[in-house]
Amino acid sequence: MANTFGQLFRTTTWGESHGDAIGVIVDGCPPQMKLDVQDIQKELDRRRPGQSEISTQRKEGDQAEILSGIFEGKTLGTPIMIGVWNRDAKSKDYDHMKDKYRPSHADYSYDAKYGIRNWKGGGRASARETIGRVASGAIAKKFLFQEFGLEIVAYVKQIWEIQANIDIDVVTQDDVESNIVRCPDQDIAIRMIERIKEARKDGDSLGGIVECVARNVPPGLGEPVFDKLEADLAKAVLSLPACKGFEVGSGFGGVVLTGSQHNDAFYSEDSRIRTKTNNSGGIQGGISNGENIIIRAAFKPTATIMKSQESVDVNGNPITIEGRGRHDPCVLPRAVPIVESMMALVLADHALRHRGQTGT
Amino acid sequence: MANTFGQLFRTTTWGESHGDAIGVIVDGCPPQMKLDVQDIQKELDRRRPGQSEISTQRKEGDQAEILSGIFEGKTLGTPIMIGVWNRDAKSKDYDHMKDKYRPSHADYSYDAKYGIRNWKGGGRASARETIGRVASGAIAKKFLFQEFGLEIVAYVKQIWEIQANIDIDVVTQDDVESNIVRCPDQDIAIRMIERIKEARKDGDSLGGIVECVARNVPPGLGEPVFDKLEADLAKAVLSLPACKGFEVGSGFGGVVLTGSQHNDAFYSEDSRIRTKTNNSGGIQGGISNGENIIIRAAFKPTATIMKSQESVDVNGNPITIEGRGRHDPCVLPRAVPIVESMMALVLADHALRHRGQTGT
Amino acid sequence: MANTFGQLFRTTTWGESHGDAIGVIVDGCPPQMKLDVQDIQKELDRRRPGQSEISTQRKEGDQAEILSGIFEGKTLGTPIMIGVWNRDAKSKDYDHMKDKYRPSHADYSYDAKYGIRNWKGGGRASARETIGRVASGAIAKKFLFQEFGLEIVAYVKQIWEIQANIDIDVVTQDDVESNIVRCPDQDIAIRMIERIKEARKDGDSLGGIVECVARNVPPGLGEPVFDKLEADLAKAVLSLPACKGFEVGSGFGGVVLTGSQHNDAFYSEDSRIRTKTNNSGGIQGGISNGENIIIRAAFKPTATIMKSQESVDVNGNPITIEGRGRHDPCVLPRAVPIVESMMALVLADHALRHRGQTGT
Amino acid sequence: MANTFGQLFRTTTWGESHGDAIGVIVDGCPPQMKLDVQDIQKELDRRRPGQSEISTQRKEGDQAEILSGIFEGKTLGTPIMIGVWNRDAKSKDYDHMKDKYRPSHADYSYDAKYGIRNWKGGGRASARETIGRVASGAIAKKFLFQEFGLEIVAYVKQIWEIQANIDIDVVTQDDVESNIVRCPDQDIAIRMIERIKEARKDGDSLGGIVECVARNVPPGLGEPVFDKLEADLAKAVLSLPACKGFEVGSGFGGVVLTGSQHNDAFYSEDSRIRTKTNNSGGIQGGISNGENIIIRAAFKPTATIMKSQESVDVNGNPITIEGRGRHDPCVLPRAVPIVESMMALVLADHALRHRGQTGT
């Protein structure tokens, strides 16, 4: 289901970056849950471009409207339709992009697949599509918190070669929001901000890693063998623009440990079975074990840069593409609420599925 | 769909490691394709334990039987059912495992989810479940090769800290099969084999990385925004037992590049649009661009070791688990055909979906 | 997928009758197809209340807006979002309906399921939801006609006890649109219209049967064993409000024939294999055989009447419900484009799926 | 998902009538449910040919084997694989059928779709495929009874023109099983049996209607707008071989009533909201209302008859097909457990989905 994610808690996004509007349908959300447009807007505001001096300076208002599925402030259990109008999209001149394939954008591959594309912008490949995901994720997060006290916190773990040191068990969203790069290691954050400013000056861009933790996850979520919890998390994360890698728990670093170093010993605490270490990242055999779920997403540097680049036009003729307008030197700070949202969509869906199959 | 993977080319696996049998239904395979049990058996033989001195010494025959979907040597377009009988499973004594939670196995999480598990072995969490995937993958590989000349080659890229150097554009399956560790870098392979033997002697286990390439991939495969090709590949790979990480193209390594270093410049060659570098890993915007698709899967060291470990029983009481019987010090060589299979399942499904939506 | 229909050609409707808006996402539509809002509007106009003296006198403009998925007059292959604003919905006073369960409406069952409902109207159970289906169906019909010359014609076959006699092989949409009851048997149409006027005068309502034919259907559509073509048609039709029965080909009438009377003999015509009779209704073994597909849908009389009725309130206390406002004495004429749409959605989806699996 | 039915309680059938075996995977069955092969066998015995003098005289043992998903007599929550070996299938000579299209069978349409078919029998189009459905249905029925005390009773309502009169609120399975035609109206049953014997003597076949009731259905099952309970029931029933029509509640008969006659008045009984009549058939707005669910399935006379018939061969040349071997003059008695199974599959799936979305 190309534009739909989830089986019981289902998210369908729609809209091109330079069409009239963009949005999402959330189908399967439990009924009788209090929901206000502000619950959604506050997360869209975290995702919005132009929040700080290190982000793109494009200003997008991104005001959400809820068009269905809510009655007297509560969810009906029917599809929740949320739209955001692309107010500024039409005023600009994009004719120079019409015949060009921008390097490491999706211009060529969309043409190869569909034989047509909205060349006025990234279309569905634009990061603007994630508006719908963040809106749906805001609802999923609210459900998970109400139902289980489950909380999800993501932050920037690495920008370029600059890596932060963060205590994943205690970091809060307030810590994350305390600086504009959304890295709760304050000293490292300063270095990251400097490096991003430098990249902007160079007309270049930077990638990095977002780490995300879910705490108070009930044991039992995940459906082996194909819908293992980590498999759906990996899909969720790799479906994001610019994402090139995913890890859970020990991840790639775990391959240099031996089994005796890597195994998480069980112990008992307050009549709950726990593990002393958490190399498993809160998931064993595809099912949550009640420990914190820890994932990491690697984002490549964004493709839009202000340097001139070699490329071809739609006929294969060599061209040079010049940087033009404004660019976002590093999307990582804005990716933080997006990764949280994807984690929330997976957990909410699996919570409903688990309840469906087992009654618990 | 917990035990089903794919939308048009659908794989449903069934069976516990210590039940009567294990197998797969392949539903949606194109009709009129020549298919023989030998096409499947040859891949099962690559997956089978006991192939070499560095693998587990358990002998499992793993003889496939095709019970439906084939007529006079060709696929009917109806469900292909393939079963493998667990001939030896029942003879052993597993009573000592009944009440114990083995560290970093799925014993506890299965109990937490279902309130019941087949304690005689790993059940569905056993790597034995991948028999069904490899059988289905053999069919998918055959379809992809016949339809597009598409070939998939995987190999061991890293064991523990020992990393191979392999030319991904030219490596062949013969190169891979030329040694027992399935690493086509012959010098490194010798070191890997030594290290695995050492681990076996220690009663310990090792993890590593499998790299996999698909060549001659038609442009246009993948369905944004949620069923992007890399998203489905990530899900496929992370659904494998012991897998903790996934990368496509530049992966985690790409985060230390700048945009101007990472972008893949387009050029034209023989009236085909190509990229000079392939940091994208053959996928842009979730859609194949015709370059080689390159993925990597990180496997943790296997949980079964011969050392004694602390744990708890089902009531939470502390216990010590002693190593017993035989163990597989490193599953990486056997994971090679499994990763190839998962790549094939994703590509076959997306080839059919692309043909469905666009007629090409 | 509660609010989504189809696997490759997917229709997701959203919106309550008395919310802000109502609409549909069409996901998976083939790219590069010419599509204009007028293609959709002309079908919505056939569905709209207030078209004639025998329909409800509520006036609903039902102006469609396409918000995504189209670029320069052509489909992009991405989700097509179509919305219709409920311009008048909010001005009325519905407080008297708040606590009442109207007989044979969905008020009680929605409360039983969700514990909440939008009591200002039928919500999702309102026939207004079919706006989205008709919009999507308009696209599916256009695709089917362009691709195969396939045409779909529905009409009113029966109102109450008054049954028409129609030659299903030649009836055209012009014939159907030639009178306000959409029954191409002109004499019977006059009697139907009289009977509906009488029912309106009585404050009562009438049911009936819509028959629908698809011509120029390619052989091979339908996916046994569960997604047989007639199975998906039955689901499509029974998902409509007020529908209580479905038939294909001989239907219930076929049970009084013997096998030798019912069997459709094959013969050859212009190197095409055909059947002399068509009791099968164009489908054999769940797969189209190239003959006309013929289905019938039974609609009960609508639940809203102007007579007083016994019922209960939400607390179970007995109440009397009085007729109030305007009612639609017979929805059958407006159901005609809706049934056509559902037929189109099923055939378009199966055309894409067939092309996907078999390449034809 | 061609061969899979259901979203949380999923049934995947496999096997051709003349292949090695036939069977089913039941995926998503709740864990910890007691299940014995005898629970399944007793229902297969009701479906089996050769039970009585009015059925086909082919003897098929149809012994079920459970190959996975059960441990120590209880469901594991993992896929339950059930197989039945086609012990006699291979011994016969079917060469005379190789090039012939039998009237009103699926021979031609399967060839049109797949370009290949197993001409030794009906393949997937054979009623033998329903073995898997009945096996899965037996599990679903057991779950529904344990969970809700829900019971499902089907019976033969009509054979040819002979119609029974049955009190749907009280009829029991013992009543149904009290005669070989499975019609609990004893006088009518005698006439039906006579008529079937006559048809067999004539080498002809008869159709009829199976009616099915579900009692003690919890209110709230069904997922508008596309997965309305009646929509999924209609799909389930129309996916059966030889089925041509479906009704719920008043069905086609309801079209001759007026709204005031058809509406089901609500009243209160023992603090439960009920309806005085049940024209709705226990479903309103696509959701169960707690009243009995009542459906009817129309089956055409079976296509296999012993009379000579005109047809064509695979090249379109005219041929005459002679009756040969044994035939089943009326499948209705054997269809009874099959219709019950389909009702059970729909209700079990919706019970799990409802629990998933709403927690109740």
PDB file of N, CA and C in Angstrom, chain C residues 200-225:
ATOM      1  N   ARG C 200     -43.889   9.475  -1.436  1.00  0.00           N
ATOM      2  CA  ARG C 200     -43.531  10.744  -0.796  1.00  0.00           C
ATOM      3  C   ARG C 200     -44.726  11.370  -0.109  1.00  0.00           C
ATOM      4  N   LYS C 201     -45.849  11.317  -0.786  1.00  0.00           N
ATOM      5  CA  LYS C 201     -47.067  11.865  -0.202  1.00  0.00           C
ATOM      6  C   LYS C 201     -47.388  11.154   1.119  1.00  0.00           C
ATOM      7  N   ASP C 202     -47.140   9.818   1.118  1.00  0.00           N
ATOM      8  CA  ASP C 202     -47.393   9.019   2.329  1.00  0.00           C
ATOM      9  C   ASP C 202     -46.347   9.249   3.422  1.00  0.00           C
ATOM     10  N   GLY C 203     -45.314   9.964   3.084  1.00  0.00           N
ATOM     11  CA  GLY C 203     -44.213  10.076   4.050  1.00  0.00           C
ATOM     12  C   GLY C 203     -43.479   8.759   4.214  1.00  0.00           C
ATOM     13  N   ASP C 204     -43.556   7.921   3.203  1.00  0.00           N
ATOM     14  CA  ASP C 204     -42.932   6.595   3.297  1.00  0.00           C
ATOM     15  C   ASP C 204     -41.802   6.476   2.266  1.00  0.00           C
ATOM     16  N   SER C 205     -41.145   5.341   2.221  1.00  0.00           N
ATOM     17  CA  SER C 205     -40.013   5.183   1.301  1.00  0.00           C
ATOM     18  C   SER C 205     -40.072   3.833   0.604  1.00  0.00           C
ATOM     19  N   LEU C 206     -39.349   3.728  -0.512  1.00  0.00           N
ATOM     20  CA  LEU C 206     -39.368   2.518  -1.332  1.00  0.00           C
ATOM     21  C   LEU C 206     -37.950   2.029  -1.619  1.00  0.00           C
ATOM     22  N   GLY C 207     -37.826   0.716  -1.746  1.00  0.00           N
ATOM     23  CA  GLY C 207     -36.561   0.124  -2.163  1.00  0.00           C
ATOM     24  C   GLY C 207     -36.630  -0.344  -3.598  1.00  0.00           C
ATOM     25  N   GLY C 208     -35.625  -1.121  -4.005  1.00  0.00           N
ATOM     26  CA  GLY C 208     -35.632  -1.625  -5.366  1.00  0.00           C
ATOM     27  C   GLY C 208     -34.318  -2.296  -5.718  1.00  0.00           C
ATOM     28  N   ILE C 209     -34.168  -2.532  -7.008  1.00  0.00           N
ATOM     29  CA  ILE C 209     -32.997  -3.256  -7.505  1.00  0.00           C
ATOM     30  C   ILE C 209     -32.304  -2.439  -8.593  1.00  0.00           C
ATOM     31  N   VAL C 210     -31.002  -2.311  -8.480  1.00  0.00           N
ATOM     32  CA  VAL C 210     -30.192  -1.731  -9.558  1.00  0.00           C
ATOM     33  C   VAL C 210     -29.454  -2.869 -10.249  1.00  0.00           C
ATOM     34  N   GLU C 211     -29.531  -2.890 -11.562  1.00  0.00           N
ATOM     35  CA  GLU C 211     -28.789  -3.873 -12.349  1.00  0.00           C
ATOM     36  C   GLU C 211     -27.639  -3.147 -13.033  1.00  0.00           C
ATOM     37  N   CYS C 212     -26.522  -3.824 -13.194  1.00  0.00           N
ATOM     38  CA  CYS C 212     -25.347  -3.173 -13.772  1.00  0.00           C
ATOM     39  C   CYS C 212     -24.613  -4.147 -14.684  1.00  0.00           C
ATOM     40  N   VAL C 213     -24.256  -3.673 -15.863  1.00  0.00           N
ATOM     41  CA  VAL C 213     -23.541  -4.511 -16.818  1.00  0.00           C
ATOM     42  C   VAL C 213     -22.195  -3.866 -17.171  1.00  0.00           C
ATOM     43  N   ALA C 214     -21.191  -4.693 -17.330  1.00  0.00           N
ATOM     44  CA  ALA C 214     -19.895  -4.234 -17.870  1.00  0.00           C
ATOM     45  C   ALA C 214     -19.664  -4.967 -19.185  1.00  0.00           C
ATOM     46  N   ARG C 215     -19.397  -4.187 -20.233  1.00  0.00           N
ATOM     47  CA  ARG C 215     -19.176  -4.780 -21.563  1.00  0.00           C
ATOM     48  C   ARG C 215     -17.733  -4.563 -22.007  1.00  0.00           C
ATOM     49  N   ASN C 216     -17.247  -5.435 -22.854  1.00  0.00           N
ATOM     50  CA  ASN C 216     -15.844  -5.396 -23.312  1.00  0.00           C
ATOM     51  C   ASN C 216     -14.866  -5.626 -22.169  1.00  0.00           C
ATOM     52  N   VAL C 217     -15.231  -6.560 -21.317  1.00  0.00           N
ATOM     53  CA  VAL C 217     -14.338  -6.912 -20.213  1.00  0.00           C
ATOM     54  C   VAL C 217     -13.296  -7.906 -20.732  1.00  0.00           C
ATOM     55  N   PRO C 218     -12.016  -7.647 -20.528  1.00  0.00           N
ATOM     56  CA  PRO C 218     -11.028  -8.630 -20.977  1.00  0.00           C
ATOM     57  C   PRO C 218     -11.141  -9.915 -20.165  1.00  0.00           C
ATOM     58  N   PRO C 219     -10.958 -11.073 -20.774  1.00  0.00           N
ATOM     59  CA  PRO C 219     -10.944 -12.307 -19.980  1.00  0.00           C
ATOM     60  C   PRO C 219      -9.720 -12.308 -19.055  1.00  0.00           C
ATOM     61  N   GLY C 220      -9.848 -12.968 -17.926  1.00  0.00           N
ATOM     62  CA  GLY C 220      -8.686 -13.152 -17.046  1.00  0.00           C
ATOM     63  C   GLY C 220      -8.705 -12.338 -15.771  1.00  0.00           C
ATOM     64  N   LEU C 221      -9.676 -11.458 -15.571  1.00  0.00           N
ATOM     65  CA  LEU C 221      -9.693 -10.644 -14.345  1.00  0.00           C
ATOM     66  C   LEU C 221     -10.320 -11.421 -13.182  1.00  0.00           C
ATOM     67  N   GLY C 222      -9.743 -11.259 -12.002  1.00  0.00           N
ATOM     68  CA  GLY C 222     -10.234 -11.965 -10.814  1.00  0.00           C
ATOM     69  C   GLY C 222      -9.128 -12.834 -10.261  1.00  0.00           C
ATOM     70  N   GLU C 223      -9.047 -12.935  -8.935  1.00  0.00           N
ATOM     71  CA  GLU C 223      -7.957 -13.698  -8.328  1.00  0.00           C
ATOM     72  C   GLU C 223      -8.475 -14.729  -7.351  1.00  0.00           C
ATOM     73  N   PRO C 224      -8.755 -15.930  -7.859  1.00  0.00           N
ATOM     74  CA  PRO C 224      -9.154 -17.005  -6.939  1.00  0.00           C
ATOM     75  C   PRO C 224      -8.069 -17.226  -5.888  1.00  0.00           C
ATOM     76  N   VAL C 225      -8.474 -17.761  -4.723  1.00  0.00           N
ATOM     77  CA  VAL C 225      -9.793 -18.234  -4.440  1.00  0.00           C
ATOM     78  C   VAL C 225     -10.615 -17.255  -3.620  1.00  0.00           C
TER      79      VAL C 225
END
